[in-house]
C-alpha positions in Angstrom: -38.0 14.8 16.5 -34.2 13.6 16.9 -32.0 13.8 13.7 -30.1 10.3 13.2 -28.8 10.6 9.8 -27.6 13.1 6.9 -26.7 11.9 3.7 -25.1 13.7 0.6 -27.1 12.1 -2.3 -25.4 14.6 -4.9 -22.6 17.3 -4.8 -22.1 20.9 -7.1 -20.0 19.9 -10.0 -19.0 15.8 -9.0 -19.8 13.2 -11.4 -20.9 13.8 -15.1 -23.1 16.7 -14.3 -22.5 20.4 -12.8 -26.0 21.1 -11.0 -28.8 18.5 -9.2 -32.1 20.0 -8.5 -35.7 19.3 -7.8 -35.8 16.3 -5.3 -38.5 13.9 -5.2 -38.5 11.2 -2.6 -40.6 8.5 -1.7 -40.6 5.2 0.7 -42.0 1.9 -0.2 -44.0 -0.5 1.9 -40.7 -2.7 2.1 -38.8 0.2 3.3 -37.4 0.9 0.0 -36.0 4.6 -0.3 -36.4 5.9 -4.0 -35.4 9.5 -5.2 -35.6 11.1 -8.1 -34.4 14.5 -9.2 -32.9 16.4 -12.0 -29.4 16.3 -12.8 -28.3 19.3 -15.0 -25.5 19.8 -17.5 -25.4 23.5 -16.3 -25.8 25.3 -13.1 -28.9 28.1 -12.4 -31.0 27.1 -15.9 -34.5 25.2 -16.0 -33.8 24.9 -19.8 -30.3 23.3 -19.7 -29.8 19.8 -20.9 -31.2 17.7 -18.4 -31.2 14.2 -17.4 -33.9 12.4 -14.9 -32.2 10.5 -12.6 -34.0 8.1 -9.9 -31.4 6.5 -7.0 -33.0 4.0 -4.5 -31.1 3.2 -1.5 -32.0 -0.1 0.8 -30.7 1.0 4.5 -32.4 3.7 5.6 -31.0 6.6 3.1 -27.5 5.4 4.2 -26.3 4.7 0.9 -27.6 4.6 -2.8 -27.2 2.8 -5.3 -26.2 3.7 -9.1 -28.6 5.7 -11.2 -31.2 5.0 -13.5 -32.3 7.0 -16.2 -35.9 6.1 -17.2 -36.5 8.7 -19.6 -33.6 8.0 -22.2 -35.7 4.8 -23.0 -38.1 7.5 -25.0 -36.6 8.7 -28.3 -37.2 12.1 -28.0 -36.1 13.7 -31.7 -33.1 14.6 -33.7 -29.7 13.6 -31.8 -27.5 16.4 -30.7 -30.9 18.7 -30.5 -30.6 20.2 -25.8 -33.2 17.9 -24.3 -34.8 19.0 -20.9 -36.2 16.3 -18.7 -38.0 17.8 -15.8 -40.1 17.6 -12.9 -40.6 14.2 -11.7 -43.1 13.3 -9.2 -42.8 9.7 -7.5 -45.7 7.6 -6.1 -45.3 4.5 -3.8 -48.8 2.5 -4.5 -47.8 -1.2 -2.7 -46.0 -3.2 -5.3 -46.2 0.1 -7.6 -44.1 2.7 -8.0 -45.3 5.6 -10.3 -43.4 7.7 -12.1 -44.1 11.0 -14.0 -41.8 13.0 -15.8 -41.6 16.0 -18.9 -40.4 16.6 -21.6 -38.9 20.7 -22.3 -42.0 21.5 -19.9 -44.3 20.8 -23.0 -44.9 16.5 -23.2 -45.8 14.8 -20.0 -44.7 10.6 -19.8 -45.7 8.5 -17.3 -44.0 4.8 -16.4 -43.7 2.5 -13.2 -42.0 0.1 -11.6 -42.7 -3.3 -10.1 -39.3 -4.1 -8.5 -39.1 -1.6 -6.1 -37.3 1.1 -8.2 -35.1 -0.7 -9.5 -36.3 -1.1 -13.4 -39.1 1.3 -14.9 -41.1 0.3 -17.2 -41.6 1.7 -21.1 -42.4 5.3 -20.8 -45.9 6.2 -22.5 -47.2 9.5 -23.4 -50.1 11.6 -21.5 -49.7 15.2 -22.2 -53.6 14.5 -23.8 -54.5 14.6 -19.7 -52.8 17.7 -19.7 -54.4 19.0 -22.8 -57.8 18.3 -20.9 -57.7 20.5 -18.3 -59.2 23.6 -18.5 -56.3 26.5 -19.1 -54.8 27.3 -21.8 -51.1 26.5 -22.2 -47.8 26.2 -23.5 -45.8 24.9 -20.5 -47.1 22.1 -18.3 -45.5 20.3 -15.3 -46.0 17.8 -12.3 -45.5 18.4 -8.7 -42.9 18.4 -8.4 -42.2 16.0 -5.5 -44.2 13.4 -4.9 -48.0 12.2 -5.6 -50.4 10.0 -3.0 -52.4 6.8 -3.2 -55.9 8.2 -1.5 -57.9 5.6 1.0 -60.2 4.3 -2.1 -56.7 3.7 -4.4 -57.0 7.2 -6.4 -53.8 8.2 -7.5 -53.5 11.9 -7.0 -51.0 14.0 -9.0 -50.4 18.6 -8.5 -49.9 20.1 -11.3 -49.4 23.4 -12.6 -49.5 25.0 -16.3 -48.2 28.3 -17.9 -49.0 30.1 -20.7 -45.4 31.8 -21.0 -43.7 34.4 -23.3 -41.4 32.3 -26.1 -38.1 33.4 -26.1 -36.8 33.1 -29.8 -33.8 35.3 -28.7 -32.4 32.5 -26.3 -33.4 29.2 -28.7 -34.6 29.3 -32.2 -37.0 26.6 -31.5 -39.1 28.4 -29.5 -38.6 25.8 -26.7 -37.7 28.3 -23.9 -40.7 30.0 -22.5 -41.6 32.0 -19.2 -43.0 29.6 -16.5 -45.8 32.4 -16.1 -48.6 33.3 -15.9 -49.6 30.2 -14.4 -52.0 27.8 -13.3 -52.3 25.0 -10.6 -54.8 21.8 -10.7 -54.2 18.4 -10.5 -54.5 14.7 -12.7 -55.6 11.4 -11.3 -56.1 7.8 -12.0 -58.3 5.2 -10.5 -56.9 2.4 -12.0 -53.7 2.9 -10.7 -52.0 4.2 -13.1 -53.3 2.7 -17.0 -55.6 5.9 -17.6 -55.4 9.2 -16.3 -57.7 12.0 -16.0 -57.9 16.0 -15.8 -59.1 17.1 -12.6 -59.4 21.0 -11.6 -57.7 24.0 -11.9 -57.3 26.7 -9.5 -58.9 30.4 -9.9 -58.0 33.4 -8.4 -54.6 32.4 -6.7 -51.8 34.2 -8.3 -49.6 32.7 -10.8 -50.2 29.5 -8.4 -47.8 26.7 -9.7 -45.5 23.9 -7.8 -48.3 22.4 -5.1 -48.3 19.6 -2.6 -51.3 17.3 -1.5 -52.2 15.1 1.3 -55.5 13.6 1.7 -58.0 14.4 4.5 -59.7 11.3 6.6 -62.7 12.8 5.8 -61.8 12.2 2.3 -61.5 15.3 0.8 -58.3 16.7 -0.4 -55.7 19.5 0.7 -53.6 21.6 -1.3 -50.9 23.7 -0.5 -49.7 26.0 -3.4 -46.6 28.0 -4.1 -47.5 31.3 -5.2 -46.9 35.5 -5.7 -49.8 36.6 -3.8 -48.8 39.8 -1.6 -48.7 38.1 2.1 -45.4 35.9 1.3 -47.6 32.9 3.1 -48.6 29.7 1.3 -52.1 29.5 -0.2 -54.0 26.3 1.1 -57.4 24.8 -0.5 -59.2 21.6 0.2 -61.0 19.8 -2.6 -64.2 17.8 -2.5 -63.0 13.6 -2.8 -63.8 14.1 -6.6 -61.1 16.4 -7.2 -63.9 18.5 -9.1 -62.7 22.3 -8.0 -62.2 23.7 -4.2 -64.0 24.5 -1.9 -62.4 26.4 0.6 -58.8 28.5 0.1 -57.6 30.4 2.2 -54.2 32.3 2.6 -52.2 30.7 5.2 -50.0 32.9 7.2 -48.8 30.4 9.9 -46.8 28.9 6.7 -44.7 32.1 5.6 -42.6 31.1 2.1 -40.4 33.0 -0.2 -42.0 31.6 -3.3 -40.3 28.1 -3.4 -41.6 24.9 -3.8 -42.1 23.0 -0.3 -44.0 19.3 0.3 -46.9 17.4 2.7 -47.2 14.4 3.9 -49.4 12.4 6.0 -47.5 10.9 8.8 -50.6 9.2 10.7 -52.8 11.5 12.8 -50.3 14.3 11.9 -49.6 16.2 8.1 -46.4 17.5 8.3 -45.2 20.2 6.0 -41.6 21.3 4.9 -40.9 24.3 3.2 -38.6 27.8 3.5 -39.8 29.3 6.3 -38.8 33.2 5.0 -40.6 35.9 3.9 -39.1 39.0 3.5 -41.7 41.5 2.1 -39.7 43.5 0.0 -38.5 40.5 -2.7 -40.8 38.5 -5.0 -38.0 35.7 -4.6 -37.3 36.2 -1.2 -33.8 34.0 0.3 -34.2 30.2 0.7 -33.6 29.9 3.8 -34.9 28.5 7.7 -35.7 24.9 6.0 -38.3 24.2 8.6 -40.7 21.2 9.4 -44.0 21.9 10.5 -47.2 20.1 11.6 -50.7 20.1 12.0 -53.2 18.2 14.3 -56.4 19.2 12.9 -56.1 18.2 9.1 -54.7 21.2 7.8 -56.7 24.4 9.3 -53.6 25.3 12.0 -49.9 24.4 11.8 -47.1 24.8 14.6 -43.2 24.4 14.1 -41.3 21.5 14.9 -37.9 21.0 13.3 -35.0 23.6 11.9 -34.1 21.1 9.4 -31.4 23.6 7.4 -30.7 26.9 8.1 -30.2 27.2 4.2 -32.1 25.6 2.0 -34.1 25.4 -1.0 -37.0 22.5 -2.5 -38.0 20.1 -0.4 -39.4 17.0 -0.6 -40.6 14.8 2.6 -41.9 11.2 3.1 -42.8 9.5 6.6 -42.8 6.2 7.8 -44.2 4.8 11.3 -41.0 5.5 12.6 -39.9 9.2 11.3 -39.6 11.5 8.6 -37.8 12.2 6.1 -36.6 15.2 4.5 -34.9 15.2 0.6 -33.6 18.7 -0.2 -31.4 21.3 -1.9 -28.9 22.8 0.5 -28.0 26.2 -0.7 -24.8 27.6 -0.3 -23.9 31.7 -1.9 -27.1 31.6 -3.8 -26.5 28.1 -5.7 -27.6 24.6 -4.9 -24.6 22.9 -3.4 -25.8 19.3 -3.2 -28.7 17.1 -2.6 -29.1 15.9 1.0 -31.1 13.2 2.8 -32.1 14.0 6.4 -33.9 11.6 8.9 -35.7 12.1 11.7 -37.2 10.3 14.2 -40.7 11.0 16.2 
């Protein structure tokens, strides 16, 4: 792989907001680059006031254009009440974009696009999907990252519920709660997008949360799951087509992580994986660090490294087209996210 471009999307502290966090990128069939990400009023807080902010950019990740904001189209309560939009996960399905997005980790919305990225549709509600799945919870998210369009049009969606402690000490309300303990399953549609549906849930994998998937070409599906498991190594599982439970997991040591959200994609013959390749033993949130690109030949059962993309790093998010990959990710700098970059790579 041959780096060709880096691009600072966002910057610690510029424009109207102090922190940007969780990246989401996807490309279109037109070549379309569309990002989304969280944009944060303060710096090192899941519950601050947030924004959801989606950028598209037309030459290559070069440059972007202004931001959208497709969730203030949602009246969301009282004015002047802290409002936390959070963890979007994009979805390029041909003319399509998807979008899903919550709401203080609690409402789930989904909208789409029809002009590559440019204009989102009305947001409509689906924590119901959410409320379908079997686990009890108070917290519910998306990928984050980025969903997939499988071979028969299923849209896929990881997702990940908690059933956290409520801190009335930090917020009357009762909005902030602990991410954990937690669950990880997925949602899907197969009518791209007009009704969605609860799939599985995982078992057994510690407090699993933030997952990626890529489909298999044998049509089954595989997951790759953040967790706290004891080996410091991401937990992989493949799914039967009908997204009914797994049927294989196993922990995968080849992929060592520090308990941080990392991303798949399917780039041809090849999935390709990006995550924090660190796993000191001794901390449960180990350092973000060795950003590393890795792939596999064999759909997912052995993985080799390919591609240092940051020595410092942080989430992820990767997309491919016939001609390269690329990487979306927060570059850490002295234990904070210093910006939002855009790296692309070519085979």
């Amino acid at each position: 792989m041959k780096l060709i471009e880096t691009t600072v999307v966002e910057a610690f502290g510029k424009g109207a907001y102090q922190e940007y966090r969780i990246p989401a990128i996807v490309v279109t069939e037109k070549k379309t680059l569309l990002v989304a990400y969280e944009s944060r009023m303060e710096a090192g807080n899941d519950w601050a006031e947030v924004d959801l902010t989606v950028r598209r950019s037309l030459d290559g990740g070069k440059r972007f254009e202004p931001a959208i904001y497709p969730a203030k189209k949602i009246n969301c309560g009282p004015k002047g009440d802290k409002v936390t939009w959070s963890n979007p996960v994009l979805i390029a399905d041909h003319e399509l974009i998807h979008l899903l997005f919550h709401l203080n980790y609690e409402r789930a919305w989904y909208c789409y696009s029809l002009d590559e990225g440019k204009t989102f549709s009305e947001p409509v509600e689906i924590t119901d999907t959410f409320r379908n799945l079997p686990w009890e919870w108070n917290v519910c998210a998306s990928g984050p990252g980025h969903g997939i369009v499988s071979c028969t049009g299923k849209l896929v969606v990881p997702v990940w519920l908690a059933l956290g402690k409520v801190h009335n000490d930090k917020e009357k309300t009762g909005r902030i709660k602990d991410h954990f303990p937690s669950a990880a399953g997925c949602i899907y549609s197969d009518d791209r997008g007009k009704h969605w549906q609860a799939g599985f849930m995982t078992q057994g994998i510690e407090n699993a949360n933030e997952t990626t998937v890529v489909e298999r070409r044998d049509g089954s599906f595989l997951f790759n799951f953040r967790n706290e498991r004891y080996e410091k190594c991401r937990v992989l599982g493949i799914a039967d087509p009908y997204l009914s439970g797994l049927r294989r997991v196993w922990s995968e040591t080849k992929l060592p992580d520090p308990t941080c959200f990392g991303s798949m994609v399917r780039a041809g013959k090849f999935i390709c994986f990006v995550n924090c390749a660190n796993a000191d033993p001794e901390y449960l949130y180990a350092s973000r660090i060795h950003l590393t690109v890795y792939l596999s030949r064999d759909e997912g059962l052995t993985w080799e490294r390919v591609e240092l993309v940051d020595e410092n790093g942080g989430y992820a998010d990767i997309t491919a087209d016939e001609n390269g990959l690329y990487v979306f990710y927060e570059k850490g700098i002295s234990g904070k996210v210093d910006s939002l970059q855009l790296k692309k790579f070519l085979w």
